[in-house]
Amino acid sequence: LSPRDPFSALYYGVASYTQFVGRNYDEAMQLARTAIRLHPDFIGGYRGLTSAAGMSGQAEVAAAALLELRRLDEAITCLVTAINLEPNNPSPLNNLALALTMQGRWAEAARAAARAAELAPNMAEALNNLGMCYVRLKEAEKGIVLRFVDKLLDKGFLREQ
């Protein structure tokens, strides 16, 4: 098969699935990435990547790649998998908040960012995402954002002007 042949992506997608079934998750992810690179619209490549990444404990890695490609639904699936595997890890929660904001799902994004900020009060990205969500939701008056800004000031992340 030539790389330009539409069946090339299908070939790599099937090969990825075969490796997934055989529990060779790293190889399955590599084959799925090849399928995506050959044909970025081939949904089977994304499914293979998210499934293998989730099973290998690398769901967040796959999600980052999917976010870069603006494959938001697939990235969210990976991030939810990562969160289910490590519910107290703030990083996938923050990345989920980012993906949800990219879809305009502000209330859900705020919940994910708030949980990330709760787990890691010094994580500036989570605090930024949370503030952005509350501004978009027009809920800044609840004082949540101001409390986090106060924490940032206390920790020396921000300097008063």
PDB file of C-alpha atoms in Angstrom:
ATOM      1  CA  LEU A   1       0.000   0.000   0.000  1.00  0.00           C
ATOM      2  CA  SER A   2       1.121   3.513  -0.736  1.00  0.00           C
ATOM      3  CA  PRO A   3       0.889   6.108   2.071  1.00  0.00           C
ATOM      4  CA  ARG A   4      -1.512   8.064  -0.147  1.00  0.00           C
ATOM      5  CA  ASP A   5      -3.832   5.092  -0.488  1.00  0.00           C
ATOM      6  CA  PRO A   6      -6.917   5.597   1.737  1.00  0.00           C
ATOM      7  CA  PHE A   7      -6.625   1.975   2.795  1.00  0.00           C
ATOM      8  CA  SER A   8      -3.227   2.715   4.386  1.00  0.00           C
ATOM      9  CA  ALA A   9      -4.909   4.313   7.398  1.00  0.00           C
ATOM     10  CA  LEU A  10      -7.311   1.390   7.621  1.00  0.00           C
ATOM     11  CA  TYR A  11      -4.378  -1.030   7.508  1.00  0.00           C
ATOM     12  CA  TYR A  12      -2.630   0.775  10.376  1.00  0.00           C
ATOM     13  CA  GLY A  13      -5.908   1.063  12.274  1.00  0.00           C
ATOM     14  CA  VAL A  14      -6.491  -2.700  12.052  1.00  0.00           C
ATOM     15  CA  ALA A  15      -2.855  -3.363  12.982  1.00  0.00           C
ATOM     16  CA  SER A  16      -3.283  -1.045  15.980  1.00  0.00           C
ATOM     17  CA  TYR A  17      -6.416  -2.919  17.073  1.00  0.00           C
ATOM     18  CA  THR A  18      -4.594  -6.244  16.737  1.00  0.00           C
ATOM     19  CA  GLN A  19      -1.795  -4.984  18.971  1.00  0.00           C
ATOM     20  CA  PHE A  20      -4.358  -3.595  21.431  1.00  0.00           C
ATOM     21  CA  VAL A  21      -6.093  -6.975  21.696  1.00  0.00           C
ATOM     22  CA  GLY A  22      -2.671  -8.550  22.276  1.00  0.00           C
ATOM     23  CA  ARG A  23      -2.070  -5.999  25.075  1.00  0.00           C
ATOM     24  CA  ASN A  24       0.867  -4.419  23.241  1.00  0.00           C
ATOM     25  CA  TYR A  25      -0.363  -0.922  24.047  1.00  0.00           C
ATOM     26  CA  ASP A  26       2.754   1.052  23.099  1.00  0.00           C
ATOM     27  CA  GLU A  27       2.854  -0.592  19.664  1.00  0.00           C
ATOM     28  CA  ALA A  28      -0.899  -0.047  19.294  1.00  0.00           C
ATOM     29  CA  MET A  29      -0.448   3.676  20.025  1.00  0.00           C
ATOM     30  CA  GLN A  30       2.395   3.961  17.506  1.00  0.00           C
ATOM     31  CA  LEU A  31       0.347   2.285  14.772  1.00  0.00           C
ATOM     32  CA  ALA A  32      -2.665   4.472  15.583  1.00  0.00           C
ATOM     33  CA  ARG A  33      -0.484   7.601  15.357  1.00  0.00           C
ATOM     34  CA  THR A  34       0.704   6.443  11.939  1.00  0.00           C
ATOM     35  CA  ALA A  35      -2.908   6.006  10.807  1.00  0.00           C
ATOM     36  CA  ILE A  36      -3.722   9.532  12.031  1.00  0.00           C
ATOM     37  CA  ARG A  37      -0.658  11.023  10.374  1.00  0.00           C
ATOM     38  CA  LEU A  38      -1.571   9.395   7.044  1.00  0.00           C
ATOM     39  CA  HIS A  39      -5.237  10.399   7.197  1.00  0.00           C
ATOM     40  CA  PRO A  40      -6.118  12.947   9.905  1.00  0.00           C
ATOM     41  CA  ASP A  41      -9.857  12.383   9.363  1.00  0.00           C
ATOM     42  CA  PHE A  42      -9.699   8.629  10.040  1.00  0.00           C
ATOM     43  CA  ILE A  43     -11.667   8.229  13.272  1.00  0.00           C
ATOM     44  CA  GLY A  44     -10.396   4.677  13.804  1.00  0.00           C
ATOM     45  CA  GLY A  45      -6.901   6.044  14.410  1.00  0.00           C
ATOM     46  CA  TYR A  46      -8.176   8.266  17.210  1.00  0.00           C
ATOM     47  CA  ARG A  47     -10.176   5.462  18.769  1.00  0.00           C
ATOM     48  CA  GLY A  48      -7.129   3.206  18.684  1.00  0.00           C
ATOM     49  CA  LEU A  49      -4.936   5.892  20.207  1.00  0.00           C
ATOM     50  CA  THR A  50      -7.339   6.729  23.033  1.00  0.00           C
ATOM     51  CA  SER A  51      -8.044   3.073  23.877  1.00  0.00           C
ATOM     52  CA  ALA A  52      -4.392   2.020  23.923  1.00  0.00           C
ATOM     53  CA  ALA A  53      -3.292   5.135  25.779  1.00  0.00           C
ATOM     54  CA  GLY A  54      -5.958   4.623  28.422  1.00  0.00           C
ATOM     55  CA  MET A  55      -4.976   1.007  28.990  1.00  0.00           C
ATOM     56  CA  SER A  56      -1.264   1.839  29.178  1.00  0.00           C
ATOM     57  CA  GLY A  57      -1.755   4.629  31.697  1.00  0.00           C
ATOM     58  CA  GLN A  58      -0.784   7.264  29.115  1.00  0.00           C
ATOM     59  CA  ALA A  59      -4.206   8.750  28.498  1.00  0.00           C
ATOM     60  CA  GLU A  60      -3.006  12.247  29.313  1.00  0.00           C
ATOM     61  CA  VAL A  61      -0.203  11.992  26.734  1.00  0.00           C
ATOM     62  CA  ALA A  62      -2.708  11.026  24.052  1.00  0.00           C
ATOM     63  CA  ALA A  63      -5.034  13.806  25.179  1.00  0.00           C
ATOM     64  CA  ALA A  64      -2.306  16.425  24.744  1.00  0.00           C
ATOM     65  CA  ALA A  65      -1.709  15.272  21.177  1.00  0.00           C
ATOM     66  CA  LEU A  66      -5.429  15.305  20.469  1.00  0.00           C
ATOM     67  CA  LEU A  67      -5.802  18.816  21.925  1.00  0.00           C
ATOM     68  CA  GLU A  68      -3.084  20.033  19.571  1.00  0.00           C
ATOM     69  CA  LEU A  69      -5.026  18.528  16.669  1.00  0.00           C
ATOM     70  CA  ARG A  70      -8.237  20.153  17.979  1.00  0.00           C
ATOM     71  CA  ARG A  71      -9.822  16.702  18.321  1.00  0.00           C
ATOM     72  CA  LEU A  72     -11.632  17.864  21.451  1.00  0.00           C
ATOM     73  CA  ASP A  73     -14.133  15.033  21.912  1.00  0.00           C
ATOM     74  CA  GLU A  74     -11.389  12.428  21.692  1.00  0.00           C
ATOM     75  CA  ALA A  75      -9.135  14.476  24.006  1.00  0.00           C
ATOM     76  CA  ILE A  76     -11.925  14.715  26.568  1.00  0.00           C
ATOM     77  CA  THR A  77     -12.412  10.934  26.407  1.00  0.00           C
ATOM     78  CA  CYS A  78      -8.685  10.437  27.095  1.00  0.00           C
ATOM     79  CA  LEU A  79      -8.687  12.933  29.936  1.00  0.00           C
ATOM     80  CA  VAL A  80     -11.708  11.345  31.610  1.00  0.00           C
ATOM     81  CA  THR A  81      -9.861   8.016  31.390  1.00  0.00           C
ATOM     82  CA  ALA A  82      -6.778   9.602  32.975  1.00  0.00           C
ATOM     83  CA  ILE A  83      -8.900  11.144  35.740  1.00  0.00           C
ATOM     84  CA  ASN A  84     -10.582   7.808  36.460  1.00  0.00           C
ATOM     85  CA  LEU A  85      -7.141   6.183  36.763  1.00  0.00           C
ATOM     86  CA  GLU A  86      -5.724   8.955  38.984  1.00  0.00           C
ATOM     87  CA  PRO A  87      -8.565  10.999  40.502  1.00  0.00           C
ATOM     88  CA  ASN A  88      -6.210  13.053  42.690  1.00  0.00           C
ATOM     89  CA  ASN A  89      -3.903  14.160  39.863  1.00  0.00           C
ATOM     90  CA  PRO A  90      -4.638  17.841  39.103  1.00  0.00           C
ATOM     91  CA  SER A  91      -2.970  17.848  35.679  1.00  0.00           C
ATOM     92  CA  PRO A  92      -5.608  15.908  33.690  1.00  0.00           C
ATOM     93  CA  LEU A  93      -8.344  17.836  35.516  1.00  0.00           C
ATOM     94  CA  ASN A  94      -6.782  21.107  34.407  1.00  0.00           C
ATOM     95  CA  ASN A  95      -6.373  19.831  30.844  1.00  0.00           C
ATOM     96  CA  LEU A  96     -10.009  18.704  30.886  1.00  0.00           C
ATOM     97  CA  ALA A  97     -10.975  22.237  31.924  1.00  0.00           C
ATOM     98  CA  LEU A  98      -8.966  23.582  28.971  1.00  0.00           C
ATOM     99  CA  ALA A  99     -10.620  21.187  26.506  1.00  0.00           C
ATOM    100  CA  LEU A 100     -14.080  22.030  27.839  1.00  0.00           C
ATOM    101  CA  THR A 101     -13.414  25.779  27.550  1.00  0.00           C
ATOM    102  CA  MET A 102     -12.404  25.218  23.931  1.00  0.00           C
ATOM    103  CA  GLN A 103     -15.898  23.786  23.413  1.00  0.00           C
ATOM    104  CA  GLY A 104     -17.557  26.626  25.315  1.00  0.00           C
ATOM    105  CA  ARG A 105     -18.699  24.276  28.089  1.00  0.00           C
ATOM    106  CA  TRP A 106     -17.900  26.810  30.810  1.00  0.00           C
ATOM    107  CA  ALA A 107     -19.783  25.334  33.794  1.00  0.00           C
ATOM    108  CA  GLU A 108     -18.225  21.883  33.327  1.00  0.00           C
ATOM    109  CA  ALA A 109     -14.824  23.468  32.762  1.00  0.00           C
ATOM    110  CA  ALA A 110     -15.201  25.476  35.968  1.00  0.00           C
ATOM    111  CA  ARG A 111     -15.906  22.299  37.964  1.00  0.00           C
ATOM    112  CA  ALA A 112     -12.814  20.567  36.531  1.00  0.00           C
ATOM    113  CA  ALA A 113     -10.594  23.625  37.086  1.00  0.00           C
ATOM    114  CA  ALA A 114     -11.932  24.083  40.636  1.00  0.00           C
ATOM    115  CA  ARG A 115     -11.097  20.463  41.475  1.00  0.00           C
ATOM    116  CA  ALA A 116      -7.602  20.864  39.977  1.00  0.00           C
ATOM    117  CA  ALA A 117      -7.091  24.073  41.985  1.00  0.00           C
ATOM    118  CA  GLU A 118      -8.343  22.337  45.121  1.00  0.00           C
ATOM    119  CA  LEU A 119      -5.799  19.541  44.641  1.00  0.00           C
ATOM    120  CA  ALA A 120      -2.969  21.925  43.705  1.00  0.00           C
ATOM    121  CA  PRO A 121      -3.653  25.409  45.090  1.00  0.00           C
ATOM    122  CA  ASN A 122      -0.412  26.743  43.566  1.00  0.00           C
ATOM    123  CA  MET A 123      -1.164  25.501  40.040  1.00  0.00           C
ATOM    124  CA  ALA A 124      -1.378  28.810  38.176  1.00  0.00           C
ATOM    125  CA  GLU A 125      -2.863  27.232  35.023  1.00  0.00           C
ATOM    126  CA  ALA A 126      -5.795  25.787  36.965  1.00  0.00           C
ATOM    127  CA  LEU A 127      -6.395  29.094  38.732  1.00  0.00           C
ATOM    128  CA  ASN A 128      -6.276  30.917  35.406  1.00  0.00           C
ATOM    129  CA  ASN A 129      -8.726  28.462  33.822  1.00  0.00           C
ATOM    130  CA  LEU A 130     -11.035  28.758  36.816  1.00  0.00           C
ATOM    131  CA  GLY A 131     -10.975  32.544  36.684  1.00  0.00           C
ATOM    132  CA  MET A 132     -11.648  32.537  32.953  1.00  0.00           C
ATOM    133  CA  CYS A 133     -14.618  30.194  33.446  1.00  0.00           C
ATOM    134  CA  TYR A 134     -16.152  32.301  36.186  1.00  0.00           C
ATOM    135  CA  VAL A 135     -15.754  35.476  34.168  1.00  0.00           C
ATOM    136  CA  ARG A 136     -17.467  33.796  31.202  1.00  0.00           C
ATOM    137  CA  LEU A 137     -20.195  32.522  33.511  1.00  0.00           C
ATOM    138  CA  LYS A 138     -20.448  35.989  35.117  1.00  0.00           C
ATOM    139  CA  GLU A 139     -20.019  34.414  38.545  1.00  0.00           C
ATOM    140  CA  ALA A 140     -16.877  36.294  39.570  1.00  0.00           C
ATOM    141  CA  GLU A 141     -18.918  38.164  42.157  1.00  0.00           C
ATOM    142  CA  LYS A 142     -19.093  34.936  44.183  1.00  0.00           C
ATOM    143  CA  GLY A 143     -15.584  35.749  45.344  1.00  0.00           C
ATOM    144  CA  ILE A 144     -14.085  32.442  44.261  1.00  0.00           C
ATOM    145  CA  VAL A 145     -11.666  34.050  41.852  1.00  0.00           C
ATOM    146  CA  LEU A 146     -10.672  36.672  44.420  1.00  0.00           C
ATOM    147  CA  ARG A 147      -9.893  33.982  47.001  1.00  0.00           C
ATOM    148  CA  PHE A 148      -7.549  32.268  44.540  1.00  0.00           C
ATOM    149  CA  VAL A 149      -5.910  35.569  43.629  1.00  0.00           C
ATOM    150  CA  ASP A 150      -5.319  36.153  47.354  1.00  0.00           C
ATOM    151  CA  LYS A 151      -3.677  32.725  47.578  1.00  0.00           C
ATOM    152  CA  LEU A 152      -1.439  33.581  44.633  1.00  0.00           C
ATOM    153  CA  LEU A 153      -0.440  36.832  46.290  1.00  0.00           C
ATOM    154  CA  ASP A 154       0.310  35.024  49.561  1.00  0.00           C
ATOM    155  CA  LYS A 155       2.508  32.499  47.742  1.00  0.00           C
ATOM    156  CA  GLY A 156       4.394  35.226  45.879  1.00  0.00           C
ATOM    157  CA  PHE A 157       3.121  34.276  42.412  1.00  0.00           C
ATOM    158  CA  LEU A 158       1.633  37.720  41.866  1.00  0.00           C
ATOM    159  CA  ARG A 159       2.918  41.085  42.945  1.00  0.00           C
ATOM    160  CA  GLU A 160       0.620  43.878  43.905  1.00  0.00           C
ATOM    161  CA  GLN A 161       1.041  46.934  41.693  1.00  0.00           C
TER     162      GLN A 161
END
